[in-house]
Amino acid sequence: EGALSGISKGCQEAPMAKFLCQTCGFQYDEEAETLIMETGLPPKTPFSEFPDTWTCPMCGSTKDGFEDTEGIGLCNRWK
């Protein structure tokens, strides 16, 4: 088993994360059931799967300008 196997196993039931733009306050909720028109992506798309070129629809900030407000985004990356 790899070093990350414990993280992966412990996070299997983790809820989806919410990410907040640190510039303007726009929030992306991975668990949203409806199409999120602001992102142009299908519902429930994990933030980690957004293209590197994606920017905040409100202010143009890059993905690096977002913070995981629930502290569980790491778990979602290992699913």
Short mmCIF file of N, CA and C in Angstrom, two decimals:
data_model
loop_
_atom_site.label_atom_id
_atom_site.label_comp_id
_atom_site.label_asym_id
_atom_site.label_seq_id
_atom_site.Cartn_x
_atom_site.Cartn_y
_atom_site.Cartn_z
N GLU A 1 0.84 -1.19 0.00
CA GLU A 1 0.00 0.00 0.00
C GLU A 1 0.88 1.24 0.00
N GLY A 2 0.46 2.26 -0.74
CA GLY A 2 1.21 3.50 -0.82
C GLY A 2 0.97 4.39 0.37
N ALA A 3 1.76 5.45 0.44
CA ALA A 3 1.68 6.38 1.56
C ALA A 3 0.33 7.09 1.61
N LEU A 4 -0.34 7.23 0.48
CA LEU A 4 -1.60 7.96 0.42
C LEU A 4 -2.81 7.05 0.62
N SER A 5 -2.60 5.76 0.76
CA SER A 5 -3.73 4.84 0.87
C SER A 5 -4.59 5.15 2.09
N GLY A 6 -3.98 5.55 3.20
CA GLY A 6 -4.74 5.88 4.40
C GLY A 6 -5.62 7.10 4.18
N ILE A 7 -5.10 8.07 3.46
CA ILE A 7 -5.89 9.27 3.15
C ILE A 7 -7.07 8.88 2.29
N SER A 8 -6.82 8.11 1.27
CA SER A 8 -7.87 7.70 0.35
C SER A 8 -8.96 6.93 1.08
N LYS A 9 -8.59 5.97 1.91
CA LYS A 9 -9.57 5.16 2.62
C LYS A 9 -10.37 5.99 3.60
N GLY A 10 -9.70 6.90 4.30
CA GLY A 10 -10.37 7.72 5.30
C GLY A 10 -11.29 8.76 4.71
N CYS A 11 -11.13 9.05 3.45
CA CYS A 11 -11.91 10.11 2.81
C CYS A 11 -13.00 9.58 1.89
N GLN A 12 -13.19 8.30 1.83
CA GLN A 12 -14.14 7.74 0.89
C GLN A 12 -15.54 8.29 1.05
N GLU A 13 -15.94 8.61 2.25
CA GLU A 13 -17.29 9.11 2.49
C GLU A 13 -17.33 10.63 2.69
N ALA A 14 -16.25 11.32 2.39
CA ALA A 14 -16.19 12.77 2.61
C ALA A 14 -17.18 13.49 1.69
N PRO A 15 -17.83 14.51 2.22
CA PRO A 15 -18.73 15.30 1.38
C PRO A 15 -17.94 16.13 0.39
N MET A 16 -18.62 16.66 -0.57
CA MET A 16 -17.98 17.51 -1.56
C MET A 16 -17.55 18.82 -0.88
N ALA A 17 -16.64 19.52 -1.49
CA ALA A 17 -16.09 20.74 -0.90
C ALA A 17 -16.73 22.00 -1.49
N LYS A 18 -16.48 23.10 -0.81
CA LYS A 18 -16.89 24.42 -1.29
C LYS A 18 -15.63 25.27 -1.38
N PHE A 19 -15.51 26.01 -2.47
CA PHE A 19 -14.33 26.84 -2.69
C PHE A 19 -14.75 28.29 -2.83
N LEU A 20 -14.04 29.16 -2.13
CA LEU A 20 -14.36 30.58 -2.07
C LEU A 20 -13.26 31.40 -2.74
N CYS A 21 -13.67 32.28 -3.66
CA CYS A 21 -12.73 33.19 -4.30
C CYS A 21 -12.28 34.21 -3.25
N GLN A 22 -10.99 34.30 -3.02
CA GLN A 22 -10.46 35.21 -2.01
C GLN A 22 -10.47 36.66 -2.46
N THR A 23 -10.74 36.89 -3.75
CA THR A 23 -10.79 38.26 -4.27
C THR A 23 -12.18 38.86 -4.17
N CYS A 24 -13.21 38.10 -4.62
CA CYS A 24 -14.55 38.69 -4.70
C CYS A 24 -15.61 38.00 -3.87
N GLY A 25 -15.31 36.80 -3.35
CA GLY A 25 -16.29 36.10 -2.52
C GLY A 25 -17.18 35.12 -3.27
N PHE A 26 -16.99 34.95 -4.59
CA PHE A 26 -17.77 33.97 -5.34
C PHE A 26 -17.49 32.59 -4.74
N GLN A 27 -18.53 31.78 -4.55
CA GLN A 27 -18.36 30.45 -3.98
C GLN A 27 -18.77 29.39 -4.98
N TYR A 28 -17.92 28.37 -5.15
CA TYR A 28 -18.25 27.22 -5.97
C TYR A 28 -18.50 26.05 -5.04
N ASP A 29 -19.67 25.45 -5.15
CA ASP A 29 -20.08 24.33 -4.32
C ASP A 29 -20.07 23.07 -5.18
N GLU A 30 -19.16 22.15 -4.90
CA GLU A 30 -19.06 20.91 -5.69
C GLU A 30 -20.31 20.05 -5.60
N GLU A 31 -21.10 20.24 -4.56
CA GLU A 31 -22.27 19.41 -4.34
C GLU A 31 -23.54 19.97 -4.99
N ALA A 32 -23.46 21.12 -5.62
CA ALA A 32 -24.64 21.76 -6.21
C ALA A 32 -25.32 20.81 -7.21
N GLU A 33 -26.62 20.70 -7.08
CA GLU A 33 -27.39 19.77 -7.92
C GLU A 33 -27.72 20.34 -9.30
N THR A 34 -27.78 21.64 -9.40
CA THR A 34 -28.19 22.25 -10.66
C THR A 34 -26.99 22.68 -11.47
N LEU A 35 -27.21 22.89 -12.75
CA LEU A 35 -26.14 23.37 -13.62
C LEU A 35 -25.69 24.74 -13.13
N ILE A 36 -24.43 24.89 -12.96
CA ILE A 36 -23.89 26.15 -12.46
C ILE A 36 -23.49 26.98 -13.66
N MET A 37 -24.38 27.86 -14.05
CA MET A 37 -24.18 28.66 -15.25
C MET A 37 -22.91 29.51 -15.18
N GLU A 38 -22.57 29.98 -13.98
CA GLU A 38 -21.41 30.83 -13.83
C GLU A 38 -20.10 30.13 -14.21
N THR A 39 -20.04 28.82 -14.05
CA THR A 39 -18.80 28.10 -14.32
C THR A 39 -18.76 27.51 -15.71
N GLY A 40 -19.92 27.25 -16.30
CA GLY A 40 -19.96 26.60 -17.60
C GLY A 40 -19.63 25.12 -17.52
N LEU A 41 -19.63 24.54 -16.32
CA LEU A 41 -19.29 23.14 -16.13
C LEU A 41 -20.51 22.37 -15.64
N PRO A 42 -20.52 21.05 -15.85
CA PRO A 42 -21.65 20.24 -15.37
C PRO A 42 -21.74 20.26 -13.85
N PRO A 43 -22.91 19.99 -13.31
CA PRO A 43 -23.08 19.93 -11.86
C PRO A 43 -22.14 18.91 -11.22
N LYS A 44 -21.74 19.19 -10.00
CA LYS A 44 -20.90 18.31 -9.18
C LYS A 44 -19.50 18.07 -9.76
N THR A 45 -19.02 18.96 -10.61
CA THR A 45 -17.66 18.83 -11.11
C THR A 45 -16.70 19.18 -9.98
N PRO A 46 -15.80 18.26 -9.60
CA PRO A 46 -14.83 18.60 -8.55
C PRO A 46 -13.94 19.77 -8.98
N PHE A 47 -13.68 20.66 -8.06
CA PHE A 47 -12.87 21.83 -8.36
C PHE A 47 -11.50 21.44 -8.92
N SER A 48 -10.97 20.31 -8.45
CA SER A 48 -9.66 19.84 -8.92
C SER A 48 -9.68 19.46 -10.40
N GLU A 49 -10.88 19.24 -10.97
CA GLU A 49 -10.99 18.87 -12.38
C GLU A 49 -11.26 20.08 -13.28
N PHE A 50 -11.36 21.26 -12.71
CA PHE A 50 -11.51 22.46 -13.53
C PHE A 50 -10.25 22.61 -14.38
N PRO A 51 -10.39 23.07 -15.62
CA PRO A 51 -9.19 23.29 -16.43
C PRO A 51 -8.30 24.37 -15.80
N ASP A 52 -6.99 24.26 -16.04
CA ASP A 52 -6.05 25.23 -15.48
C ASP A 52 -6.32 26.65 -15.96
N THR A 53 -6.99 26.76 -17.09
CA THR A 53 -7.28 28.08 -17.66
C THR A 53 -8.55 28.70 -17.09
N TRP A 54 -9.27 27.96 -16.24
CA TRP A 54 -10.53 28.46 -15.68
C TRP A 54 -10.27 29.65 -14.78
N THR A 55 -11.16 30.62 -14.84
CA THR A 55 -11.08 31.79 -13.96
C THR A 55 -12.43 32.06 -13.32
N CYS A 56 -12.41 32.77 -12.21
CA CYS A 56 -13.63 33.13 -11.50
C CYS A 56 -14.55 33.92 -12.44
N PRO A 57 -15.81 33.52 -12.54
CA PRO A 57 -16.73 34.21 -13.44
C PRO A 57 -17.08 35.62 -12.97
N MET A 58 -16.80 35.94 -11.73
CA MET A 58 -17.14 37.26 -11.21
C MET A 58 -15.99 38.26 -11.34
N CYS A 59 -14.74 37.81 -11.07
CA CYS A 59 -13.63 38.77 -11.04
C CYS A 59 -12.44 38.38 -11.90
N GLY A 60 -12.42 37.16 -12.43
CA GLY A 60 -11.32 36.73 -13.28
C GLY A 60 -10.14 36.13 -12.54
N SER A 61 -10.25 35.94 -11.23
CA SER A 61 -9.17 35.34 -10.45
C SER A 61 -8.92 33.91 -10.92
N THR A 62 -7.67 33.46 -10.84
CA THR A 62 -7.34 32.10 -11.25
C THR A 62 -7.73 31.11 -10.16
N LYS A 63 -7.63 29.81 -10.45
CA LYS A 63 -7.95 28.77 -9.47
C LYS A 63 -7.13 28.92 -8.20
N ASP A 64 -5.90 29.41 -8.31
CA ASP A 64 -5.04 29.60 -7.15
C ASP A 64 -5.62 30.62 -6.17
N GLY A 65 -6.54 31.45 -6.63
CA GLY A 65 -7.14 32.47 -5.79
C GLY A 65 -8.34 31.96 -4.99
N PHE A 66 -8.60 30.65 -5.05
CA PHE A 66 -9.73 30.05 -4.33
C PHE A 66 -9.22 29.27 -3.13
N GLU A 67 -10.03 29.26 -2.08
CA GLU A 67 -9.69 28.52 -0.86
C GLU A 67 -10.80 27.53 -0.56
N ASP A 68 -10.39 26.34 -0.14
CA ASP A 68 -11.34 25.30 0.26
C ASP A 68 -11.90 25.72 1.62
N THR A 69 -13.16 26.13 1.65
CA THR A 69 -13.74 26.67 2.88
C THR A 69 -14.12 25.60 3.89
N GLU A 70 -14.13 24.34 3.49
CA GLU A 70 -14.49 23.28 4.41
C GLU A 70 -13.32 22.38 4.76
N GLY A 71 -12.15 22.66 4.16
CA GLY A 71 -10.95 21.91 4.49
C GLY A 71 -10.97 20.45 4.08
N ILE A 72 -11.79 20.09 3.11
CA ILE A 72 -11.89 18.68 2.72
C ILE A 72 -11.57 18.45 1.25
N GLY A 73 -11.15 19.47 0.56
CA GLY A 73 -10.84 19.32 -0.86
C GLY A 73 -9.77 18.28 -1.12
N LEU A 74 -8.81 18.15 -0.20
CA LEU A 74 -7.77 17.15 -0.35
C LEU A 74 -8.37 15.76 -0.45
N CYS A 75 -9.38 15.49 0.38
CA CYS A 75 -10.03 14.18 0.33
C CYS A 75 -10.66 13.95 -1.04
N ASN A 76 -11.31 14.96 -1.58
CA ASN A 76 -11.97 14.80 -2.87
C ASN A 76 -10.99 14.52 -3.98
N ARG A 77 -9.76 14.99 -3.84
CA ARG A 77 -8.76 14.75 -4.89
C ARG A 77 -8.32 13.30 -4.94
N TRP A 78 -8.47 12.57 -3.84
CA TRP A 78 -8.00 11.19 -3.79
C TRP A 78 -9.08 10.17 -4.10
N LYS A 79 -10.26 10.62 -4.44
CA LYS A 79 -11.35 9.68 -4.75
C LYS A 79 -11.10 9.02 -6.08
#
